[in-house]
Coordinates of N, CA and C (backbone and C1' of nucleotides) in Angstrom, one line a residue:
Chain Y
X1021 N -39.7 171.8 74.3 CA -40.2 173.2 74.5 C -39.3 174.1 75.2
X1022 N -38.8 175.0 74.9 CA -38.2 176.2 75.0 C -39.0 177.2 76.0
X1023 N -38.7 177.7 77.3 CA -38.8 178.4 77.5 C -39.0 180.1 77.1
X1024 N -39.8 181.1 77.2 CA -39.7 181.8 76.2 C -38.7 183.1 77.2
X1025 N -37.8 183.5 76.3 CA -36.3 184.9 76.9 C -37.1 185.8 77.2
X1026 N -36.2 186.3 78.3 CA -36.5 187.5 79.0 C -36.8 188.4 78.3
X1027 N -36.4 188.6 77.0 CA -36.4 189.9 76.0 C -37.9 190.0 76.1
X1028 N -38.6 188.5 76.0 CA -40.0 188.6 75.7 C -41.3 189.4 76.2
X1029 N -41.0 189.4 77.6 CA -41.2 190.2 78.9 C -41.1 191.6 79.1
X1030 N -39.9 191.8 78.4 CA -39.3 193.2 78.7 C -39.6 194.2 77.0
X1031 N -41.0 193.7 77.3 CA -41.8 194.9 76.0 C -43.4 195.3 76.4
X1032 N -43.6 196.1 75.5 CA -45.1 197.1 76.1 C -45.9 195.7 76.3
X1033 N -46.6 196.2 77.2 CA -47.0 195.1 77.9 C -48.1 195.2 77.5
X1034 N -49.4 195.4 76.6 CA -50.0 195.2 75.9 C -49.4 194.4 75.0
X1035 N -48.4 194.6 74.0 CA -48.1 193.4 73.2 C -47.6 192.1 73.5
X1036 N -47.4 192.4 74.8 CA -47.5 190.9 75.4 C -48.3 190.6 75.7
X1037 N -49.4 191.2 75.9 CA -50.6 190.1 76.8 C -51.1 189.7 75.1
X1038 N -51.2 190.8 74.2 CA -51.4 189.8 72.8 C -51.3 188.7 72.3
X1039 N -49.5 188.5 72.9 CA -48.6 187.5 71.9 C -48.9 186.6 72.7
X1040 N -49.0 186.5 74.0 CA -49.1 185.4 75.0 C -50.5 184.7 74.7
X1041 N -51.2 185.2 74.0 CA -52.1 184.1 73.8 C -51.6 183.1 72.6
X1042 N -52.0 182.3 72.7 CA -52.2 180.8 72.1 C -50.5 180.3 72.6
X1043 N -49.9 180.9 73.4 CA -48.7 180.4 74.2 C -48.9 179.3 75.0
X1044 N -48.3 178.2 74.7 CA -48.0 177.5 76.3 C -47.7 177.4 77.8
X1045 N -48.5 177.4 78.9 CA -48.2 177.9 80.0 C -47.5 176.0 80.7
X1046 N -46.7 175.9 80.9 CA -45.7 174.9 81.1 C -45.6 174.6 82.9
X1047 N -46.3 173.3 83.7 CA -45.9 173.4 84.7 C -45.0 171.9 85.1
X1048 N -44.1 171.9 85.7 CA -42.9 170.7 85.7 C -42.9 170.3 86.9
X1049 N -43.6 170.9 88.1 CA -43.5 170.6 89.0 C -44.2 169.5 89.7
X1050 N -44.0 168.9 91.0 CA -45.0 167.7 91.4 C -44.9 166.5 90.5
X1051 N -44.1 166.3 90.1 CA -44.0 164.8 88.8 C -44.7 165.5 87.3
X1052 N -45.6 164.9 87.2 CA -46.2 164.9 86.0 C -46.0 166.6 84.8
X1053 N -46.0 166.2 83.9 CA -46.1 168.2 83.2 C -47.6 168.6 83.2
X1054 N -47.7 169.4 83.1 CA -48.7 169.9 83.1 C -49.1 171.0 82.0
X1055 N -49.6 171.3 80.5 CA -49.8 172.2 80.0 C -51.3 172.7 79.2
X1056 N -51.4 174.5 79.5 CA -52.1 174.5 78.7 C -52.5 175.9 78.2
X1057 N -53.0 176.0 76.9 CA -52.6 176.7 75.8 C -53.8 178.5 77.2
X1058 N -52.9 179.6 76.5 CA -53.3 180.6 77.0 C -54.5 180.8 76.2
X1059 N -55.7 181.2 76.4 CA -56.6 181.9 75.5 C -57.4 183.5 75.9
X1060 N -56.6 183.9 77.0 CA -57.4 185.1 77.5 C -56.6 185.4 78.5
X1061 N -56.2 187.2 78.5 CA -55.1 187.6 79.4 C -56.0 189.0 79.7
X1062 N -55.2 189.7 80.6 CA -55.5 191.3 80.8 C -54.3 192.0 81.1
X1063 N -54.4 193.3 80.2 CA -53.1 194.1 80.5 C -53.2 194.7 82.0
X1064 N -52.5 194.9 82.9 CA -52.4 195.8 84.2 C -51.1 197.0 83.4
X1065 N -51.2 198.5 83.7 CA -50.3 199.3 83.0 C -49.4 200.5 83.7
X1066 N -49.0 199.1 85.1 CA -48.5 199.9 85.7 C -49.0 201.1 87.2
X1067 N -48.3 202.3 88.1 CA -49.0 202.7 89.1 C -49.9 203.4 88.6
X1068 N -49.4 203.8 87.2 CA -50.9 205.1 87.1 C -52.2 204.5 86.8
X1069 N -52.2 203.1 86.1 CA -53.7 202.5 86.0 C -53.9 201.8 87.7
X1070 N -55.7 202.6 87.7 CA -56.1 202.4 88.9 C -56.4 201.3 89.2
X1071 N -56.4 200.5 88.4 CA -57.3 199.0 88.2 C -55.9 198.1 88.8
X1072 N -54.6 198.3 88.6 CA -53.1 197.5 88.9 C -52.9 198.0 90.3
X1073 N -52.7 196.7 90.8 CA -52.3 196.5 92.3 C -51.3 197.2 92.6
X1074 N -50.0 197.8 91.5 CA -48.9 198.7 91.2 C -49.6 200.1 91.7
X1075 N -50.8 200.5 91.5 CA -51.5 201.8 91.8 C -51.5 202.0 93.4
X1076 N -51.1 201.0 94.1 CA -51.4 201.5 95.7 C -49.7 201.8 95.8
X1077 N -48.7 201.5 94.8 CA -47.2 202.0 95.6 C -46.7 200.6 95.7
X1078 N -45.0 200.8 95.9 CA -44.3 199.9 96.1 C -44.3 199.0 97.7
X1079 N -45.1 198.2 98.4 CA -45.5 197.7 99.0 C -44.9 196.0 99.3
X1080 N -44.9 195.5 100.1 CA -44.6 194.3 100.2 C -44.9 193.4 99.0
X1081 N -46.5 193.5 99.2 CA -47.5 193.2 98.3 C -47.2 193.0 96.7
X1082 N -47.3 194.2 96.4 CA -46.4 194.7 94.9 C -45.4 194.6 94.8
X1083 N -44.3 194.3 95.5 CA -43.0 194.3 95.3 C -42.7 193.5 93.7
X1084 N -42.4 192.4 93.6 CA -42.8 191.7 92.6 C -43.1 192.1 90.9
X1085 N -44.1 193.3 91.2 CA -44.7 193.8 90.3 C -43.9 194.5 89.8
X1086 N -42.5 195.6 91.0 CA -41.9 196.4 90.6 C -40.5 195.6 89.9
X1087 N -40.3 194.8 90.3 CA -39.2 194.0 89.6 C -38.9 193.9 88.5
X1088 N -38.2 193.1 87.7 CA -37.6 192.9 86.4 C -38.5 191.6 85.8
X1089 N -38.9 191.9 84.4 CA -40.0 191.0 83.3 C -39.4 189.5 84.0
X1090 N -40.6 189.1 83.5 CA -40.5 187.5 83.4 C -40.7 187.1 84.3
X1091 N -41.2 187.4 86.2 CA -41.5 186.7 86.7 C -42.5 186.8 87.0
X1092 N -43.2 185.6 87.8 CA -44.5 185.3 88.5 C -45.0 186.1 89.6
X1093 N -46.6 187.2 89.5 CA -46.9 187.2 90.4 C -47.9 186.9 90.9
X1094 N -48.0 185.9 92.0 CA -48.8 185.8 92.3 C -49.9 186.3 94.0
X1095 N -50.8 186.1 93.6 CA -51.5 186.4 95.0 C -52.8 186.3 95.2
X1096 N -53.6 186.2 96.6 CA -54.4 185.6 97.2 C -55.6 186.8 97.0
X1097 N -57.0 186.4 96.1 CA -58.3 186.9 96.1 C -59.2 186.6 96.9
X1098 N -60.1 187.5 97.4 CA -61.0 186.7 98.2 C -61.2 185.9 99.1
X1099 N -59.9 185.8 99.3 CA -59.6 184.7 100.7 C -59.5 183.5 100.4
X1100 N -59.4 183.1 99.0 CA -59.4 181.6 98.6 C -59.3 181.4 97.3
X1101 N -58.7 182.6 96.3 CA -58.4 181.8 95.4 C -57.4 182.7 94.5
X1102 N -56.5 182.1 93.6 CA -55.4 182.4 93.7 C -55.3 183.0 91.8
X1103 N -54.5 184.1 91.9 CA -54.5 184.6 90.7 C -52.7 184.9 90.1
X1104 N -53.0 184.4 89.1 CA -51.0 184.3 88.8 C -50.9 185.3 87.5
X1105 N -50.3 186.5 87.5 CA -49.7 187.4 86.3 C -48.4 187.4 85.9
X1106 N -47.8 187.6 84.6 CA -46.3 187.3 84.4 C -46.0 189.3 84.5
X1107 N -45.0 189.5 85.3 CA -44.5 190.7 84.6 C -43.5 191.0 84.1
X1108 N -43.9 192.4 83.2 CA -43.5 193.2 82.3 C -42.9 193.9 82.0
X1109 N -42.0 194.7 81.0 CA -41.1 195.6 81.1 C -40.2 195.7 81.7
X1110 N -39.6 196.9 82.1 CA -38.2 196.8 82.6 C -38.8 197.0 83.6
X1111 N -37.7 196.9 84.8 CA -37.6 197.0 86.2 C -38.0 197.9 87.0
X1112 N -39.0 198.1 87.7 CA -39.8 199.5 88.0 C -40.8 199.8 87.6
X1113 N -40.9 199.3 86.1 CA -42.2 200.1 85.5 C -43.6 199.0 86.6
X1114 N -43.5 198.5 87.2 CA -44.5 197.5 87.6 C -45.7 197.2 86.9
X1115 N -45.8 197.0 86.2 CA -46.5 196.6 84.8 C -46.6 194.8 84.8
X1116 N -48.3 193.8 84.4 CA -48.1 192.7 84.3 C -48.9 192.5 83.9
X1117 N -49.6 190.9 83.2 CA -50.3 190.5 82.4 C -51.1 189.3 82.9
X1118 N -52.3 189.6 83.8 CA -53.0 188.4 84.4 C -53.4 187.6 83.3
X1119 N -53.2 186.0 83.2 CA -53.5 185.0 82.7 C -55.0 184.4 83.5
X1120 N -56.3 184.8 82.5 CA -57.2 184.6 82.6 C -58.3 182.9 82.6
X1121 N -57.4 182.4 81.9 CA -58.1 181.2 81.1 C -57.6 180.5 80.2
X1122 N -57.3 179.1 80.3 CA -56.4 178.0 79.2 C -57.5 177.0 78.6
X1123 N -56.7 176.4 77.6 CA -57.5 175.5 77.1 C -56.2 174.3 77.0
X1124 N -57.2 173.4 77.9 CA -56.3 172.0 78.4 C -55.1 171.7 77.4
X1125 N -54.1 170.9 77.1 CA -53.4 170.1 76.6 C -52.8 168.8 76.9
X1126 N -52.1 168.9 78.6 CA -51.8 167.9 78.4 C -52.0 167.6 79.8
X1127 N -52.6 166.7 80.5 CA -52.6 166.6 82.1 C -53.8 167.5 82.7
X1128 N -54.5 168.5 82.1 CA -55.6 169.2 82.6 C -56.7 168.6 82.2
X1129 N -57.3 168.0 83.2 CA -58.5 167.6 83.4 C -59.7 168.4 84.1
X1130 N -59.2 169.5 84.9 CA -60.0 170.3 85.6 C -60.4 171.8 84.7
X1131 N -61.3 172.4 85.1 CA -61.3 173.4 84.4 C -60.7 174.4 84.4
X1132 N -60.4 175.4 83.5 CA -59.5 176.1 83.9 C -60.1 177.5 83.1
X1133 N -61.0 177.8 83.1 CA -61.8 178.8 82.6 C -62.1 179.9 84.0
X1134 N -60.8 181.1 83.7 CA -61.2 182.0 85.2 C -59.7 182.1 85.9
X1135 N -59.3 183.1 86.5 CA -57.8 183.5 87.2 C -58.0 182.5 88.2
X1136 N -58.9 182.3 88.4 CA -59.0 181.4 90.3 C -59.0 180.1 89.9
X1137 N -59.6 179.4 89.0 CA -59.7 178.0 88.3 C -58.3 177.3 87.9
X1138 N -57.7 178.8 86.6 CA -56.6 178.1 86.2 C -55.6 177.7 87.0
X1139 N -55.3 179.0 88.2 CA -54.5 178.4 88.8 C -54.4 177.4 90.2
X1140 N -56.0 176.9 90.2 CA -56.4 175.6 91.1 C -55.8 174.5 89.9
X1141 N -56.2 174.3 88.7 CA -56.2 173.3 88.1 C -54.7 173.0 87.8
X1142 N -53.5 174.3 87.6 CA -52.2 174.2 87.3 C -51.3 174.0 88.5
X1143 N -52.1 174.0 89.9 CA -51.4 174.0 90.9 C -50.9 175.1 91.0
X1144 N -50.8 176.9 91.1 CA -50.4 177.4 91.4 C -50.7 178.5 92.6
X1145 N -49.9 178.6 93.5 CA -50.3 179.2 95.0 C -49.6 180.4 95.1
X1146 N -49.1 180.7 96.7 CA -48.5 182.0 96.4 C -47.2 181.5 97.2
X1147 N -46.5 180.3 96.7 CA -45.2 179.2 97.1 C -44.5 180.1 95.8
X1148 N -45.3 180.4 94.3 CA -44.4 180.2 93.5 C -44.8 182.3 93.1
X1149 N -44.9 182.7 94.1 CA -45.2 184.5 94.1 C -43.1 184.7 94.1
X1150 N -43.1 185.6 92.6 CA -41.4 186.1 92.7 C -40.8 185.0 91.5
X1151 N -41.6 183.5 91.4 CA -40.8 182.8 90.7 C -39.9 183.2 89.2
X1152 N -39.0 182.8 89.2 CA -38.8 183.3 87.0 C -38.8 182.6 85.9
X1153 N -40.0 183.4 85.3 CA -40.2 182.4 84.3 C -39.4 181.8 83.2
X1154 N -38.4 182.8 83.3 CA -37.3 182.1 82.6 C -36.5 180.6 83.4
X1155 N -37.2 180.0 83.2 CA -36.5 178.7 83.7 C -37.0 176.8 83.6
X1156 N -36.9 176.1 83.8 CA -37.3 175.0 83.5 C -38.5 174.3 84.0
X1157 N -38.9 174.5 85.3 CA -40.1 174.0 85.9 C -41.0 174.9 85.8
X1158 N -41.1 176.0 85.5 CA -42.8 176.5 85.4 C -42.6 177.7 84.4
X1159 N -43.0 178.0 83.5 CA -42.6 178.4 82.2 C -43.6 178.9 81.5
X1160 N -43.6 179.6 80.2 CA -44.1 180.0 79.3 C -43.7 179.4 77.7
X1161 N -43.8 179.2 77.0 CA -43.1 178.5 75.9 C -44.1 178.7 74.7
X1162 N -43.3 178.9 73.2 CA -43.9 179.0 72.0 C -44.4 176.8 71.7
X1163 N -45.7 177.1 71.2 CA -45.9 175.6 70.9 C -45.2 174.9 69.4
X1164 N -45.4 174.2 69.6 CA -44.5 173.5 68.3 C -45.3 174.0 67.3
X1165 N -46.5 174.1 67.0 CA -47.2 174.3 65.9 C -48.1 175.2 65.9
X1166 N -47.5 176.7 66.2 CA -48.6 177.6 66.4 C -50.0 178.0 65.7
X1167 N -51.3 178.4 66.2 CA -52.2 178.5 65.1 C -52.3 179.7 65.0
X1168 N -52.6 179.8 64.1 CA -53.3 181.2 63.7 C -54.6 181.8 64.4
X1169 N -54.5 183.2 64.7 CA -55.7 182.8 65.6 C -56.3 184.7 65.6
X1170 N -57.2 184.7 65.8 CA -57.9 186.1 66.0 C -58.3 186.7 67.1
X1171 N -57.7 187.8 67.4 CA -57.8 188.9 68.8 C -59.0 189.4 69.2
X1172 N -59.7 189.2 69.9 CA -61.1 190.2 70.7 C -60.2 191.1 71.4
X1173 N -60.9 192.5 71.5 CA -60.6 193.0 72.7 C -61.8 193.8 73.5
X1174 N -61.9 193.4 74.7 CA -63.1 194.1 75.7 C -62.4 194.9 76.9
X1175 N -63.3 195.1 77.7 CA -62.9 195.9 79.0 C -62.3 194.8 79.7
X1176 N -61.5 194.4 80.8 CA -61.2 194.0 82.0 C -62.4 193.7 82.9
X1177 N -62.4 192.3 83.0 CA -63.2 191.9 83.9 C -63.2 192.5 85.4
X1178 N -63.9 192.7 86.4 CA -64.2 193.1 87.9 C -63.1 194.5 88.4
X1179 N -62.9 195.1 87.1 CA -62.5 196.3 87.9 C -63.2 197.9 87.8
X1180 N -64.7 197.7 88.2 CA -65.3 199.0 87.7 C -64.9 199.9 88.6
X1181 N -64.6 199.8 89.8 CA -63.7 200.5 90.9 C -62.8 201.8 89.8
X1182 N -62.2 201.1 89.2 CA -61.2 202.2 88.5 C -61.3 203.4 87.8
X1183 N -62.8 204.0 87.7 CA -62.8 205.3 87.2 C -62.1 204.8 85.3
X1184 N -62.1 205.9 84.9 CA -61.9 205.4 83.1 C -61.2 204.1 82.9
X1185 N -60.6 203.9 83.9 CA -59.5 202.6 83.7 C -60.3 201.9 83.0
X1186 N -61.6 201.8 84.1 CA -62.4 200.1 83.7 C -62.9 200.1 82.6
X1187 N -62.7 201.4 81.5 CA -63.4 201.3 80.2 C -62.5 201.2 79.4
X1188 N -61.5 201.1 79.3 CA -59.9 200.3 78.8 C -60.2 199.1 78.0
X1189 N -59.7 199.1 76.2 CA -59.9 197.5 76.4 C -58.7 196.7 76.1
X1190 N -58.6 196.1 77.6 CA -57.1 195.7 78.0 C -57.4 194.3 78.4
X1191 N -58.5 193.5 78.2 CA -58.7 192.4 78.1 C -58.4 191.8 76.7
X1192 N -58.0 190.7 76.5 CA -57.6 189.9 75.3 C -57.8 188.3 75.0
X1193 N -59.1 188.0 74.2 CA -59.2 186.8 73.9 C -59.3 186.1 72.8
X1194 N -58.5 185.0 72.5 CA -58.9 184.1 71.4 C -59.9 183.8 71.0
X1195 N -60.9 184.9 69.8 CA -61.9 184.6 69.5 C -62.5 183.4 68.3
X1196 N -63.6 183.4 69.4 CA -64.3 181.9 68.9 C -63.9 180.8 70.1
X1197 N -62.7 181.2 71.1 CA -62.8 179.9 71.7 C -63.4 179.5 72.8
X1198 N -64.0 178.1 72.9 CA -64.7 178.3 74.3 C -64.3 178.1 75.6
X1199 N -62.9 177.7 75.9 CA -62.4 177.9 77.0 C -62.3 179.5 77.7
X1200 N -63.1 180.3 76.3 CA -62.9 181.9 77.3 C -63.5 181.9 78.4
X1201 N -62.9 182.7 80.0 CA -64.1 182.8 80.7 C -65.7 183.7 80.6
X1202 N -65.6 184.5 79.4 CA -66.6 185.2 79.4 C -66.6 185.8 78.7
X1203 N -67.6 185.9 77.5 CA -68.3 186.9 76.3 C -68.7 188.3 76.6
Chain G
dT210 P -51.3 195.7 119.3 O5' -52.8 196.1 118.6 C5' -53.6 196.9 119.4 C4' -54.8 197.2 118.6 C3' -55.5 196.0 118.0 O3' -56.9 196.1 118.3 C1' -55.2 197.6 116.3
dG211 P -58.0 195.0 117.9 O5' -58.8 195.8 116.8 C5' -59.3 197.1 117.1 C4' -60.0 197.7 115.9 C3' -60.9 196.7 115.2 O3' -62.1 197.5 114.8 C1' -59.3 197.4 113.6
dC212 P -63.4 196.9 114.3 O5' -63.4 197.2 112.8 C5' -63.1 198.5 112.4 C4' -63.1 198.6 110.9 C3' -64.0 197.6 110.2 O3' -64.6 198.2 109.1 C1' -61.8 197.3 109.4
dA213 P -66.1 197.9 108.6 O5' -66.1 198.4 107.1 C5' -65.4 199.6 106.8 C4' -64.8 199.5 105.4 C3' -65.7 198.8 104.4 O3' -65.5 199.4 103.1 C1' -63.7 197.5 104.6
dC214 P -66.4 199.0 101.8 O5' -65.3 198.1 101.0 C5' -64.1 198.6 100.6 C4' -63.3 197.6 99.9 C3' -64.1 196.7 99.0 O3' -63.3 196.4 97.8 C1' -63.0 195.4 100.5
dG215 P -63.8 196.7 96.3 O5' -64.2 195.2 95.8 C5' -63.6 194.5 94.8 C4' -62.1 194.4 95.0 C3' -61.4 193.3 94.3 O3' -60.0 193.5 94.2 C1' -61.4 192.8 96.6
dA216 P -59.1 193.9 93.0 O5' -59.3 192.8 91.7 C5' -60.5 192.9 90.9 C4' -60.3 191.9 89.7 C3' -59.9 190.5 90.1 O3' -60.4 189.6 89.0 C1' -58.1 191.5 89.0
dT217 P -61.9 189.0 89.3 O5' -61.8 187.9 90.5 C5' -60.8 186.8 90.4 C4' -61.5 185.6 90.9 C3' -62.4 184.9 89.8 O3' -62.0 183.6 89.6 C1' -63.5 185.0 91.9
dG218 P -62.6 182.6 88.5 O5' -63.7 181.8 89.4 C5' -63.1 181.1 90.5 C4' -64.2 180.3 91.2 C3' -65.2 179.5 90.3 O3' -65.4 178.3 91.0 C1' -66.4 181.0 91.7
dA219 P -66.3 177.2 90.2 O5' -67.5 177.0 91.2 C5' -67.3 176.9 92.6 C4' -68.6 177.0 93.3 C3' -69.8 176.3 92.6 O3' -70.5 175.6 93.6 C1' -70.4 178.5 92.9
dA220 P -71.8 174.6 93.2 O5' -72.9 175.0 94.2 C5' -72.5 175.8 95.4 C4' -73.6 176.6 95.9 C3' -75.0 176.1 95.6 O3' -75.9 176.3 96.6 C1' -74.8 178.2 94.6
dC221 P -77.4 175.6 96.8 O5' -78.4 176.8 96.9 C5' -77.9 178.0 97.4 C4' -78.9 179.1 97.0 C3' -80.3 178.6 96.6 O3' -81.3 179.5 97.2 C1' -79.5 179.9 94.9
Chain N
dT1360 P -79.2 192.0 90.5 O5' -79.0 191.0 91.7 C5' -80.2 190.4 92.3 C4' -79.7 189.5 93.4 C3' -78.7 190.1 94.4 O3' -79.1 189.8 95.7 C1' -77.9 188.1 93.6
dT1361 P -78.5 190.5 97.0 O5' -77.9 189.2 97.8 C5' -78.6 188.0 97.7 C4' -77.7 186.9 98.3 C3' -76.7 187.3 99.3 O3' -76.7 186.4 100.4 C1' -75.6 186.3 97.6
dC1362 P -76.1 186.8 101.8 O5' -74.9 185.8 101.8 C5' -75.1 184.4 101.4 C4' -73.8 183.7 101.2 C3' -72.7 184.1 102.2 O3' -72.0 183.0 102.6 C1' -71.9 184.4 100.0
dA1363 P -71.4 183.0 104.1 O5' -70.2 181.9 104.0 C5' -70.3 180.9 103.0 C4' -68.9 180.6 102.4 C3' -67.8 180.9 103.4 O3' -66.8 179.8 103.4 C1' -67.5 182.1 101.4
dT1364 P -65.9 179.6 104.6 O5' -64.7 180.6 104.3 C5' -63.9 180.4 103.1 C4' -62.8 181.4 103.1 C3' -62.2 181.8 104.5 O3' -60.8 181.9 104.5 C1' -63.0 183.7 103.6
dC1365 P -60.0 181.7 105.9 O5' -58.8 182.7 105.7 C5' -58.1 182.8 104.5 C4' -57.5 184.2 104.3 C3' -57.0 184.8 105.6 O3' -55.9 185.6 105.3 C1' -58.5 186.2 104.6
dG1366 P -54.4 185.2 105.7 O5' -53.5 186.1 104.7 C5' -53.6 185.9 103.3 C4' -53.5 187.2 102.6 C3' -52.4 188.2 103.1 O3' -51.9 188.8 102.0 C1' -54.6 189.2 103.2
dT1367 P -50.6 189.7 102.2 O5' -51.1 191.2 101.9 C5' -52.0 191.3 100.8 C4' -52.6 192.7 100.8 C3' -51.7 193.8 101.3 O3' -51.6 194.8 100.3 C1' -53.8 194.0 102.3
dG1368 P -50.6 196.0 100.4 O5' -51.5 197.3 100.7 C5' -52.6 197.5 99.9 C4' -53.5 198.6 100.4 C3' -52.7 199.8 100.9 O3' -53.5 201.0 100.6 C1' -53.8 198.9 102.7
dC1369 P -52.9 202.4 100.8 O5' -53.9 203.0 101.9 C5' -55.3 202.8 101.8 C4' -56.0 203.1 103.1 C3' -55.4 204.4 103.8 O3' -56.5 205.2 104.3 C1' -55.4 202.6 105.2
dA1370 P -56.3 206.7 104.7 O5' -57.5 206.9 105.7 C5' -58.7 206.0 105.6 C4' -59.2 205.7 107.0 C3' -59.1 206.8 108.0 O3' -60.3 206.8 108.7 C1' -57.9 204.9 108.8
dC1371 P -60.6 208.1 109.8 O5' -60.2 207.5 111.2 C5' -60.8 206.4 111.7 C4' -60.1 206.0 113.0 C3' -59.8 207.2 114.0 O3' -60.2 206.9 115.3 C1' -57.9 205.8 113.7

DNA sequence: TGCACGATGAAC
DNA sequence: TTCATCGTGCAC
């Protein structure tokens, strides 16, 4: 499995959070691999959407977000649980695509249905906040045998805060499957 | 320096 | 519907 190029990253980031579904999310680290298929993502579209952490300014926090496609950002919800998005576009635009929900493959036993789940069950903390996903241990990747598959789109889960934002539909899931977190 | 509030999940 | 739990951004 191939890592997927930077090019991939560095496009509207709605059609990424599209294509990233039924993608492989790839983790190498701690011995064992660990993978499992995307089935639900949300677009974030940058400072002007109220709902993206990019909306409060270039910040410690956001830094990450302002950077160049392809890497990991991650960060701490609620005081305990941890949410990982890949970003998008070119450099600045702070634009990214939270990974909502997988469906097991290979080494997941735990559930992974939910931003705070998946990345308890993939091991992912805010060790690996900045990482690039272009690279070997923790990765995105086309699967050997892709399926064909059909797009829902809804609003964005828990951001009614946002004024029109939240009526956006910038959520995206593999319909029919049940590893979605929510109908 | 203090404080209100989450891109959640689990229990009740 | 409530609550756990703490980093962040912003008010003072």
């Amino acid at each position: 499995m191939q890592p997927l190029p930077r090019e991939f990253y560095d496009r509207d980031t709605i059609q990424v959070a599209r294509e990233l579904l039924g993608k492989y999310l790839v983790m190498r680290r701690g011995g064992g691999e660990r993978v499992g298929r995307i089935v639900e993502t949300e677009a974030y579209l940058g400072p002007h959407d109220l709902a993206a952490h990019s909306s409060k300014g270039r910040t410690p926090r956001t830094e990450v977000m302002f950077g160049p496609p392809g890497h990991a950002y991650v960060y701490l919800i609620y005081g305990m649980h941890h949410c990982v998005n890949v970003v998008t576009q070119a450099e600045g635009h702070a634009s990214a695509v939270l990974l909502r929900a997988l469906e097991p493959v290979r080494n997941l036993e735990a559930r992974c249905q939910g931003p705070g789940l998946l990345c308890k069950a993939m091991g992912i903390d805010r060790r690996l906040n900045g990482h690039d996903l272009v690279s070997e241990d923790f990765f995105i990747a086309e699967p050997e045998q892709p399926q064909r598959i059909a797009i829902v789109r809804r609003p964005r889960i828990g951001v009614d805060y946002a004024g029109h934002w939240a009526k956006r539909l910038l959520r995206f899931y593999i319909r029919d499957n049940p590893c979605v977190s929510r109908r």
